[in-house]
Short mmCIF file of N, CA and C in Angstrom, two decimals:
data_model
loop_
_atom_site.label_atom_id
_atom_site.label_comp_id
_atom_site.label_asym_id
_atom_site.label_seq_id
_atom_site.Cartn_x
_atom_site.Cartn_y
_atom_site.Cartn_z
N UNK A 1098 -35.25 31.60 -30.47
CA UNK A 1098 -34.76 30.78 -29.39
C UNK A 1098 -33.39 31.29 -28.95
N UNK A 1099 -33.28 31.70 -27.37
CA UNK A 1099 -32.03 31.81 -27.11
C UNK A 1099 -31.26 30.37 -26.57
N UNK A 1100 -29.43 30.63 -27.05
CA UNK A 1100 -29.30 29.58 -26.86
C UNK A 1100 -28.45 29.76 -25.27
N UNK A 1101 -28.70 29.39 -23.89
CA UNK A 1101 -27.96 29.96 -23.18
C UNK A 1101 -26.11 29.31 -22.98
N UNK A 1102 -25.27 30.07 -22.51
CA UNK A 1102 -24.10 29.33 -23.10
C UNK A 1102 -23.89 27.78 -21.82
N UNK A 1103 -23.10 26.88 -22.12
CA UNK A 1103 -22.76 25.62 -21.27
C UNK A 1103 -22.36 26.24 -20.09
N UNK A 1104 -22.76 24.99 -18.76
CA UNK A 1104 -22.33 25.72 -17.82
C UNK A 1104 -20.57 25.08 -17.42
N UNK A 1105 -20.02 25.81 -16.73
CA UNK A 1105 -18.92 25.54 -16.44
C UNK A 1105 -18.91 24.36 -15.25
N UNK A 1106 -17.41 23.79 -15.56
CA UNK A 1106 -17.22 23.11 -14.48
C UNK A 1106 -16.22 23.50 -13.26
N UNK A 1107 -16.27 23.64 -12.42
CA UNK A 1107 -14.98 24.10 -11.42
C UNK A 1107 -14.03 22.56 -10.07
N UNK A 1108 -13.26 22.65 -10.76
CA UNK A 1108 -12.80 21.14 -9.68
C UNK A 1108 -12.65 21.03 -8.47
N UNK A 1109 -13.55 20.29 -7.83
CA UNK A 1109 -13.42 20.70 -6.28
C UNK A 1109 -12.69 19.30 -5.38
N UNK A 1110 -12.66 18.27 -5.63
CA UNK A 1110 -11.59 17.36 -5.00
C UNK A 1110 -11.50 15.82 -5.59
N UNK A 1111 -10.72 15.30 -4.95
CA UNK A 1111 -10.43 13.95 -4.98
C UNK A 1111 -10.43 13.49 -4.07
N UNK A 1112 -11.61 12.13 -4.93
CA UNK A 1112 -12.11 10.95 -3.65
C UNK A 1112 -11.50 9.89 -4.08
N UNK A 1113 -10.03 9.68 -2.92
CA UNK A 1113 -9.74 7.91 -3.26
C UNK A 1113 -10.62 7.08 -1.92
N UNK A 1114 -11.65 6.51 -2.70
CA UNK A 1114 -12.30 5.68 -1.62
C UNK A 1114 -12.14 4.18 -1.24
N UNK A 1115 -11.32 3.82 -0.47
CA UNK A 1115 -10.93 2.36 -0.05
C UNK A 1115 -12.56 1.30 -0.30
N UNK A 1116 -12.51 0.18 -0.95
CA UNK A 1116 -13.53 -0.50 -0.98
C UNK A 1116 -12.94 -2.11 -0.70
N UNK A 1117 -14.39 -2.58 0.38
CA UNK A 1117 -14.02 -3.99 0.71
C UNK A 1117 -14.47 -4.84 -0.54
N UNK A 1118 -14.14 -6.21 -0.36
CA UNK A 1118 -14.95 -6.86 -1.38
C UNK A 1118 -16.61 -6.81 -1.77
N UNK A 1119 -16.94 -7.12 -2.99
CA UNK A 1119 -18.50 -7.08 -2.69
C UNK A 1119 -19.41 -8.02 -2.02
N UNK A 1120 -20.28 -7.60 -1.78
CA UNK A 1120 -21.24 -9.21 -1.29
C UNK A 1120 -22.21 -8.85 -2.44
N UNK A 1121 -22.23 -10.92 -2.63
CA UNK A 1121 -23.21 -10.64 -4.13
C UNK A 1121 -24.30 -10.69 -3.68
N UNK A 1122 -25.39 -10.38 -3.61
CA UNK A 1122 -27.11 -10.70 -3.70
C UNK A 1122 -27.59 -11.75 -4.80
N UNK A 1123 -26.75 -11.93 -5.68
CA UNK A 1123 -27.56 -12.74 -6.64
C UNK A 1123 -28.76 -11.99 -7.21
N UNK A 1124 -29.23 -12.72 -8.58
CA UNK A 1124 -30.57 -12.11 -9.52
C UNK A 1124 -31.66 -12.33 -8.47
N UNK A 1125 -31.92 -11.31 -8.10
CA UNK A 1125 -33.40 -10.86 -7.47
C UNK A 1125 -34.00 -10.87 -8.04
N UNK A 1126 -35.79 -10.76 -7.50
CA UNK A 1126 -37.02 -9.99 -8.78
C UNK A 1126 -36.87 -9.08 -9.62
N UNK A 1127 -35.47 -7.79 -9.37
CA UNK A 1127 -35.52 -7.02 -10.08
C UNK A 1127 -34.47 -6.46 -10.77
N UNK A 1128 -33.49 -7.69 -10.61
CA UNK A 1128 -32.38 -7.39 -11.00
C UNK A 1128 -31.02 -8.16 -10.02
N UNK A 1129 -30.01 -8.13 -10.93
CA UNK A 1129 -28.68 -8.62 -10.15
C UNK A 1129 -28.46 -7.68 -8.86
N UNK A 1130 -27.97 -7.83 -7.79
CA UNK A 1130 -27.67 -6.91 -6.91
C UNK A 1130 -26.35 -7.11 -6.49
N UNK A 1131 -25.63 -5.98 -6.13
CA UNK A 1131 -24.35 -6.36 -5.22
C UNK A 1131 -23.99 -5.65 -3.98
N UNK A 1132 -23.48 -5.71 -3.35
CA UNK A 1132 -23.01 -4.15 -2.12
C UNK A 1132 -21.87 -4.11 -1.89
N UNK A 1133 -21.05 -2.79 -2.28
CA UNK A 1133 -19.69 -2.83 -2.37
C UNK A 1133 -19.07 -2.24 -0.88
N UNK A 1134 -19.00 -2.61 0.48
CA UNK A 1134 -18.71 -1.85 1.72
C UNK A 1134 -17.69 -0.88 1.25
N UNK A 1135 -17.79 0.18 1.68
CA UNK A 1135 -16.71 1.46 1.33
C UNK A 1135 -16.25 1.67 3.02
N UNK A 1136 -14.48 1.58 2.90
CA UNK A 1136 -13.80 1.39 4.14
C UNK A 1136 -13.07 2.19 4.63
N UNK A 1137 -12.84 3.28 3.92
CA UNK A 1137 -12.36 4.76 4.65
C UNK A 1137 -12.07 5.41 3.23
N UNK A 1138 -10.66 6.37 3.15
CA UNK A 1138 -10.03 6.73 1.86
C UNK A 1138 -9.68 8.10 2.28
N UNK A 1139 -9.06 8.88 1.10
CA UNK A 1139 -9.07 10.19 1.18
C UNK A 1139 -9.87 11.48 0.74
N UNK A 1140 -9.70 12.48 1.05
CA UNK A 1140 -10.14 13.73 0.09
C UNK A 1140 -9.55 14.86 -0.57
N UNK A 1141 -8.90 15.43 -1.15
CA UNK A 1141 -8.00 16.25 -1.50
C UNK A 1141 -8.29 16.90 -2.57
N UNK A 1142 -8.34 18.10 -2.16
CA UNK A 1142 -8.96 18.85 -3.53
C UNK A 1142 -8.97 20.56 -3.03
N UNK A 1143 -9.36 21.76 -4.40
CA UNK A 1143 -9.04 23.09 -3.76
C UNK A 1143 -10.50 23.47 -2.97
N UNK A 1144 -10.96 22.49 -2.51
CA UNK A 1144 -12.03 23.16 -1.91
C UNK A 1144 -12.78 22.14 -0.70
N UNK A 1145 -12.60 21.00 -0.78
CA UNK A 1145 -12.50 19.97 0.11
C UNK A 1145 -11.73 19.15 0.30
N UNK A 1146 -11.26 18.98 1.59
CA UNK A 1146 -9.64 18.31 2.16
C UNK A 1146 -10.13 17.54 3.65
N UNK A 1147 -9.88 16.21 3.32
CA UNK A 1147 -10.15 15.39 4.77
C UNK A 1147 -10.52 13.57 4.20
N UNK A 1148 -11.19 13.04 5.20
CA UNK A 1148 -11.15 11.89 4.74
C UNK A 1148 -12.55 11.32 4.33
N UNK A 1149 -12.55 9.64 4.02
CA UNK A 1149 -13.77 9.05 3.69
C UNK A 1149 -13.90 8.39 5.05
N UNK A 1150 -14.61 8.95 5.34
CA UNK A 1150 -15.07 7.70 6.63
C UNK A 1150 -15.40 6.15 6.23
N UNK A 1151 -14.87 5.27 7.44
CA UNK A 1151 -15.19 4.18 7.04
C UNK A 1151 -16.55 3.59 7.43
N UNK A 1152 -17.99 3.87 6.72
CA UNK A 1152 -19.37 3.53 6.66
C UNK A 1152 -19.94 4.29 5.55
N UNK A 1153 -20.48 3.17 5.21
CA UNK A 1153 -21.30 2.90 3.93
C UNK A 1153 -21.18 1.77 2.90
N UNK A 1154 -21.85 2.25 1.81
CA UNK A 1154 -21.57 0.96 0.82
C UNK A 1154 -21.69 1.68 -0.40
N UNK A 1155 -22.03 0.76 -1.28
CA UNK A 1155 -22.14 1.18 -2.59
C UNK A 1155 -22.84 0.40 -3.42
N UNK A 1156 -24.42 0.15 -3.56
CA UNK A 1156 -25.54 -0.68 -3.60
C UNK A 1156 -25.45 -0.31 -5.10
N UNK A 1157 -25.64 -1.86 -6.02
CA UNK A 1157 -25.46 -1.72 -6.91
C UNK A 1157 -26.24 -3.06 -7.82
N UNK A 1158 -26.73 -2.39 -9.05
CA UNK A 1158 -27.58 -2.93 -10.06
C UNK A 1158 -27.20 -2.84 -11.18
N UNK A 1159 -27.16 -4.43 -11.72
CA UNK A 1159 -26.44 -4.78 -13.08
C UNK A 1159 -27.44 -4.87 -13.82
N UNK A 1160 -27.45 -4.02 -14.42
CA UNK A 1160 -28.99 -4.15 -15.63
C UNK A 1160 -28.68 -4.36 -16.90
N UNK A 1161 -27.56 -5.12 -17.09
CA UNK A 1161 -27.14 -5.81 -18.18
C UNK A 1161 -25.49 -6.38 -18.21
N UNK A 1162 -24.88 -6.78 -19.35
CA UNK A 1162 -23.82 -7.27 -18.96
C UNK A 1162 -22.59 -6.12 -18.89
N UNK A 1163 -23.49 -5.10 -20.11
CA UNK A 1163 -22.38 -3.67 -19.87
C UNK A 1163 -22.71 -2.68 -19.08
N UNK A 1164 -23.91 -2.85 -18.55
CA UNK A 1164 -24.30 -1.42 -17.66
C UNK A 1164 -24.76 -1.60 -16.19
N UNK A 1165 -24.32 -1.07 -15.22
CA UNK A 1165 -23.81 -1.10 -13.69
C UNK A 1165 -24.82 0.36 -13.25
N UNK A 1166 -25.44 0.48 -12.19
CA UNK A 1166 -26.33 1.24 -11.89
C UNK A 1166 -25.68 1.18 -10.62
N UNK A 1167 -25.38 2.59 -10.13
CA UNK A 1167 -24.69 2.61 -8.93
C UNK A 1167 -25.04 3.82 -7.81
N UNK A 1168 -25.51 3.53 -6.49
CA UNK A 1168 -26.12 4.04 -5.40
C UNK A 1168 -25.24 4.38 -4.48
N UNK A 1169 -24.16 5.20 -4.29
CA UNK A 1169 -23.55 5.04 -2.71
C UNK A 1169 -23.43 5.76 -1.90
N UNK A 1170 -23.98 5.39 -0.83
CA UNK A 1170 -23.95 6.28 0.62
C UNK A 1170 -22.56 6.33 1.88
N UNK A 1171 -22.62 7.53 1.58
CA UNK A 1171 -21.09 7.05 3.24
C UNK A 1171 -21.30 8.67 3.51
N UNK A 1172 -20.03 9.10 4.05
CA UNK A 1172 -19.84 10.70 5.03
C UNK A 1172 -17.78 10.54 4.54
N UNK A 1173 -17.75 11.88 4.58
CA UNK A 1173 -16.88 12.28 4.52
C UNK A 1173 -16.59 13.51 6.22
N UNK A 1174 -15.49 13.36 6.27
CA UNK A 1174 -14.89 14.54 6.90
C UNK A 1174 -13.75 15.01 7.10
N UNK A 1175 -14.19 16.77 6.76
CA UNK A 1175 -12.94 17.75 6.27
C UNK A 1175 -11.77 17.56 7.40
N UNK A 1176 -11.00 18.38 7.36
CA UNK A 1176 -9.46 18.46 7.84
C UNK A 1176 -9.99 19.65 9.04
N UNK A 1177 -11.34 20.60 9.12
CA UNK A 1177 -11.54 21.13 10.12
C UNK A 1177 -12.75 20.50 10.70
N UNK A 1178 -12.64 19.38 10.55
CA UNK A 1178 -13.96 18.53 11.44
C UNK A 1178 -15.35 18.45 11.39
N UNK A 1179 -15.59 18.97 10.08
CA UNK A 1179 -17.43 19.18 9.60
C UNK A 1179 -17.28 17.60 8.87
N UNK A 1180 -18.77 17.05 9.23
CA UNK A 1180 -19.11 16.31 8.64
C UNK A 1180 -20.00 16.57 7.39
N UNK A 1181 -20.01 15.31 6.43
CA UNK A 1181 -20.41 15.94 5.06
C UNK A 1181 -21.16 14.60 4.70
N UNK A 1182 -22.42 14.26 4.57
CA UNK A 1182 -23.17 13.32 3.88
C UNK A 1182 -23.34 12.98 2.53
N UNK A 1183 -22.98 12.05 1.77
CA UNK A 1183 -22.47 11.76 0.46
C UNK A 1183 -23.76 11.11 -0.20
N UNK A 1184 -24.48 11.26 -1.06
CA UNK A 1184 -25.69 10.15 -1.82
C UNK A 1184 -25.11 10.48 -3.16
N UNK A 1185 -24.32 9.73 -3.51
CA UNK A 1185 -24.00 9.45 -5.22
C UNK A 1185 -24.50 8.42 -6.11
N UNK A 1186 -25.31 9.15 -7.11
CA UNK A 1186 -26.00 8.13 -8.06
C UNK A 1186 -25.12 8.02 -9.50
N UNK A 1187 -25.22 6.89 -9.87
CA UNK A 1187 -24.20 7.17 -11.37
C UNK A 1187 -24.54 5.70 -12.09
N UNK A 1188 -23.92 5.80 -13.50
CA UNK A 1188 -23.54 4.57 -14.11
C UNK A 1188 -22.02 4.39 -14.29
N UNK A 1189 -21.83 2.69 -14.37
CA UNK A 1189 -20.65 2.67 -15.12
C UNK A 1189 -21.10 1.45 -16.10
N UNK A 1190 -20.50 2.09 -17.50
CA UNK A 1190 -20.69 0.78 -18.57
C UNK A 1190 -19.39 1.01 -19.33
N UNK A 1191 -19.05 -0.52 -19.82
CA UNK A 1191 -17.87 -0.85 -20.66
C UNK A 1191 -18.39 -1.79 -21.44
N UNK A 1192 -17.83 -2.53 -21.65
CA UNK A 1192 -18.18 -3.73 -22.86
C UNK A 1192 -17.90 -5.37 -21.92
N UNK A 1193 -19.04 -5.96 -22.54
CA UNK A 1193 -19.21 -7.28 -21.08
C UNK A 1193 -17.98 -7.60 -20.82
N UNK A 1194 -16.77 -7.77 -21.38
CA UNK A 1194 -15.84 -8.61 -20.79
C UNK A 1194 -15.21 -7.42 -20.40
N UNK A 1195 -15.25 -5.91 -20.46
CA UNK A 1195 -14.35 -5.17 -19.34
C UNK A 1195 -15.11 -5.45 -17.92
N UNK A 1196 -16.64 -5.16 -17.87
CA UNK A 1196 -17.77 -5.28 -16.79
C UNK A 1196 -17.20 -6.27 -15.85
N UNK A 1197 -17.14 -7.14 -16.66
CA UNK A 1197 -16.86 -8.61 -16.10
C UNK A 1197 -15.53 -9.33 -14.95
N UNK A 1198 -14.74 -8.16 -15.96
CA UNK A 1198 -13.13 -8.11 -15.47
C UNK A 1198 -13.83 -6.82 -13.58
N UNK A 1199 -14.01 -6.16 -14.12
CA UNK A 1199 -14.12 -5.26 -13.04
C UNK A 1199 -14.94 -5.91 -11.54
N UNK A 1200 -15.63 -7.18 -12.02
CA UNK A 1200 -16.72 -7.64 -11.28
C UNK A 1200 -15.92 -8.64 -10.18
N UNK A 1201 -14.91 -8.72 -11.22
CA UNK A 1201 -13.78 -9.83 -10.77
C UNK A 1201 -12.83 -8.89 -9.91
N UNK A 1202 -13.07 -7.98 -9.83
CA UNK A 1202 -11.56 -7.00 -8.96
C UNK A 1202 -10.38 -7.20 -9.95
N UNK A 1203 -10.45 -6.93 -11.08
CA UNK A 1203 -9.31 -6.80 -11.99
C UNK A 1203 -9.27 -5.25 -12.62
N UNK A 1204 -8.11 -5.35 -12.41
CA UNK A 1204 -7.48 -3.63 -13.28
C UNK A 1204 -8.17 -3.91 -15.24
N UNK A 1205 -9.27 -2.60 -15.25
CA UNK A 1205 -9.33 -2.16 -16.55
C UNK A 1205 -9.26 -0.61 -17.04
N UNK A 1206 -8.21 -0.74 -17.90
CA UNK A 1206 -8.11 1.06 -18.40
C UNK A 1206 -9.42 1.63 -18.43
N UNK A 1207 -8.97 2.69 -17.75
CA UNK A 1207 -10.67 3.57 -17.61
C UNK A 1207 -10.83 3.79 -18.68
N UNK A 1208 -9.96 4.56 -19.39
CA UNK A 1208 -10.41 4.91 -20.64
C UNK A 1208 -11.35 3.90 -21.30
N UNK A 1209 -11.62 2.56 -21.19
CA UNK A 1209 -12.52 1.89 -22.11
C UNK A 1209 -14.02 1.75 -20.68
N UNK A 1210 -13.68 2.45 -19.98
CA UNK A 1210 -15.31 2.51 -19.05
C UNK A 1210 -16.21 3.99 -18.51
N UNK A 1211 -16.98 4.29 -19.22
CA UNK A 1211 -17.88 5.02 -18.94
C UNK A 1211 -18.31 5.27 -18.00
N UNK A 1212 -17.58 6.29 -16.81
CA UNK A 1212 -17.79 5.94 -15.08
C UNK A 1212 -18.07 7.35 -14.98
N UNK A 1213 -19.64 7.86 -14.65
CA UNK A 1213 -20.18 9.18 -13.91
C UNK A 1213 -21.47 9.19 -12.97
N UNK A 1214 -21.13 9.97 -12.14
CA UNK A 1214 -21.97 10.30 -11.32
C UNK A 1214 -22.45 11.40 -11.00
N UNK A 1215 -23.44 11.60 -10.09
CA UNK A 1215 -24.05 12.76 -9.42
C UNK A 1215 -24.24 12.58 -8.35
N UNK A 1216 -22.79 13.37 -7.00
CA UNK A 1216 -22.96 13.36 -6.21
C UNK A 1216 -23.90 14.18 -5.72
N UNK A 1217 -24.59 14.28 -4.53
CA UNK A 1217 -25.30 14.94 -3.62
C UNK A 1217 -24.57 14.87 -1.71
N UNK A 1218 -24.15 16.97 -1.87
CA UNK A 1218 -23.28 16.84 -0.60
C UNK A 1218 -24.28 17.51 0.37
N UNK A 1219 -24.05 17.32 1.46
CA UNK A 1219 -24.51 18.10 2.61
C UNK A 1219 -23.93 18.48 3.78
N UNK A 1220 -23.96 19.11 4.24
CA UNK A 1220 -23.08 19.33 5.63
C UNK A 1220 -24.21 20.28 6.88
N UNK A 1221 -24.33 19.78 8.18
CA UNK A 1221 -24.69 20.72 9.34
C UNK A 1221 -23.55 22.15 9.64
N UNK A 1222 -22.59 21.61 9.08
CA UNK A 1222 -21.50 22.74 9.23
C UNK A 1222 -21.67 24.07 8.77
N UNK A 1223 -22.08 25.25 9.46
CA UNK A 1223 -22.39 26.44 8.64
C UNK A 1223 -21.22 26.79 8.02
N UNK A 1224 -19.81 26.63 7.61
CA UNK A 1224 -19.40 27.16 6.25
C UNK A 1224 -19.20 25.84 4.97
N UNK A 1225 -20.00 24.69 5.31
CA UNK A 1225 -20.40 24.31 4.49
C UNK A 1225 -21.72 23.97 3.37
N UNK A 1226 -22.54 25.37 3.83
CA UNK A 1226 -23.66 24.77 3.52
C UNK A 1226 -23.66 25.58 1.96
N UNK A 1227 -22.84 25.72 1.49
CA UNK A 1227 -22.82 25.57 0.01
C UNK A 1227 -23.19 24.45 -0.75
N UNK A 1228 -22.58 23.35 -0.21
CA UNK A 1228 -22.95 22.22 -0.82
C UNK A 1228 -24.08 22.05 -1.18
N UNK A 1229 -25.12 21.95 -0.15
CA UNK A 1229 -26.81 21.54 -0.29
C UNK A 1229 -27.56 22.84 -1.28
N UNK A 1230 -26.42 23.85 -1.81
CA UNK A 1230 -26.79 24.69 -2.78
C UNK A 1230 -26.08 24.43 -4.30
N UNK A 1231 -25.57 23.70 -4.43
CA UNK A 1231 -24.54 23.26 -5.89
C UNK A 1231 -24.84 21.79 -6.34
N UNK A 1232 -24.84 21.39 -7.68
CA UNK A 1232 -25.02 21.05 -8.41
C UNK A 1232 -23.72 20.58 -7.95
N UNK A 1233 -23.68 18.81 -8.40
CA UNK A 1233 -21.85 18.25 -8.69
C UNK A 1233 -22.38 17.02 -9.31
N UNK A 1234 -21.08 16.84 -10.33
CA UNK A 1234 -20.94 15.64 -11.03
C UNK A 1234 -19.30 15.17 -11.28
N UNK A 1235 -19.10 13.97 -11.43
CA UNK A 1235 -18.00 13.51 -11.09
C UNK A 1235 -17.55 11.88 -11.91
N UNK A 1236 -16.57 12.23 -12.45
CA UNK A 1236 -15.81 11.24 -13.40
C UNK A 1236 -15.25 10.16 -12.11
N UNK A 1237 -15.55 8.72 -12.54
CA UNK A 1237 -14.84 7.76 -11.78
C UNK A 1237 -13.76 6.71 -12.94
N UNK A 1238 -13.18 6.12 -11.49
CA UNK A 1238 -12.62 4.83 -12.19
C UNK A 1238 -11.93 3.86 -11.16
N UNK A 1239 -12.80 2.40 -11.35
CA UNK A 1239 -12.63 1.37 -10.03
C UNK A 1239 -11.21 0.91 -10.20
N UNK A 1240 -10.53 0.62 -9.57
CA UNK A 1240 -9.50 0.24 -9.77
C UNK A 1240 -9.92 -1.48 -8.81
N UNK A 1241 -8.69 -2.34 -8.62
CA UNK A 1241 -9.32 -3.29 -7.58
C UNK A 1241 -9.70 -3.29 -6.57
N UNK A 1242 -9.07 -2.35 -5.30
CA UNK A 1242 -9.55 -1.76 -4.30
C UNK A 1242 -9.98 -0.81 -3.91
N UNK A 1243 -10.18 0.26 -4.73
CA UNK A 1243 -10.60 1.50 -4.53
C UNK A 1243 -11.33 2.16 -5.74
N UNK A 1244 -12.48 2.86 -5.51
CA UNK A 1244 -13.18 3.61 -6.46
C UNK A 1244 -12.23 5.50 -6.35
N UNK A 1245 -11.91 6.07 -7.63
CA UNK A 1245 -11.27 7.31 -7.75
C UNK A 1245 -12.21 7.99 -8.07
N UNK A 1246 -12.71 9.12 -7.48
CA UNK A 1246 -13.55 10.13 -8.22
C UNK A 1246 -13.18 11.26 -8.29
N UNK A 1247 -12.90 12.01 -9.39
CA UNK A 1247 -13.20 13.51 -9.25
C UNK A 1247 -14.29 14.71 -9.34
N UNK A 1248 -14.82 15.11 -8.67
CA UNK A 1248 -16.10 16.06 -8.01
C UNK A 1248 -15.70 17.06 -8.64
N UNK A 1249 -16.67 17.51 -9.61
CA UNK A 1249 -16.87 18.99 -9.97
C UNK A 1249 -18.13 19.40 -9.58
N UNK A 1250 -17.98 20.96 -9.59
CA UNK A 1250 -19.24 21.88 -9.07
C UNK A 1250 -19.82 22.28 -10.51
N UNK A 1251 -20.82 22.02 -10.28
CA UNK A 1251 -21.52 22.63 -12.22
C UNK A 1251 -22.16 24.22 -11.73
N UNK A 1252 -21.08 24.81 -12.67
CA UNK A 1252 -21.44 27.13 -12.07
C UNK A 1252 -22.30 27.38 -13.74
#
């Protein structure tokens, strides 16, 4: 058996994404639901630079008291005017009363919450169409108004 070596990560930006309050759905057939509206933010990073547009949300499923199942759609756009389509899937879990605190819009040290995702980028922009060729995953952490992510490229 070969073992092939880990792949690297390379850092490609920071997403501070402004978020409105949630609207709850309440326990559905298939679960708690919530939708978090996402209201603009920034981007900054060595390889993407510009903003969060303000549309989308961030559709979300509590499938227990520590674990958060998280969907969010919006667009970004760079500092030279390409638009960029965002579908990030991820979890975040902590322990029920951090969950809980967070549910509430209260500050909890990331360090005690388990926040990753897998973005999926795209762009019509021909010098961005790297994206719809790379692999990315990305460390979060909600703060009360804003979700922080950092986007790496997996090489």
């Amino acid at each position: 058996m070969v073992t092939r070596s880990a792949p690297r990560l390379e850092f490609v930006a920071h997403l501070a994404i402004d978020v409105g309050p949630a609207i709850d759905l309440g326990d559905l057939p298939d679960g708690h639901r919530r939708i978090v509206p996402i209201l603009g933010g920034s981007v900054t990073g060595p390889r993407l630079c510009g903003r969060v547009l303000p549309v989308g949300a961030d559709h979300q499923y509590l499938r227990s008291e520590r674990v958060t199942e998280l969907d969010a759609r919006y667009a970004l756009e760079t500092d030279d005017g390409a638009r960029i389509a965002v579908e990030n899937v991820g979890l975040r879990v902590g322990s029920a009363a951090d969950v809980a605190a967070l549910l509430r819009d209260e500050p909890v040290d990331p360090d005690r919450i388990y926040f990753r995702t897998q973005p999926r980028l795209s762009s019509a922009h021909p010098e961005y169409s790297w994206l719809a060729d790379t692999l990315f995953v990305a460390t979060g952490e909600r703060t009360p108004s804003t979700v922080e992510l950092d986007v790496f490229a997996v090489g």
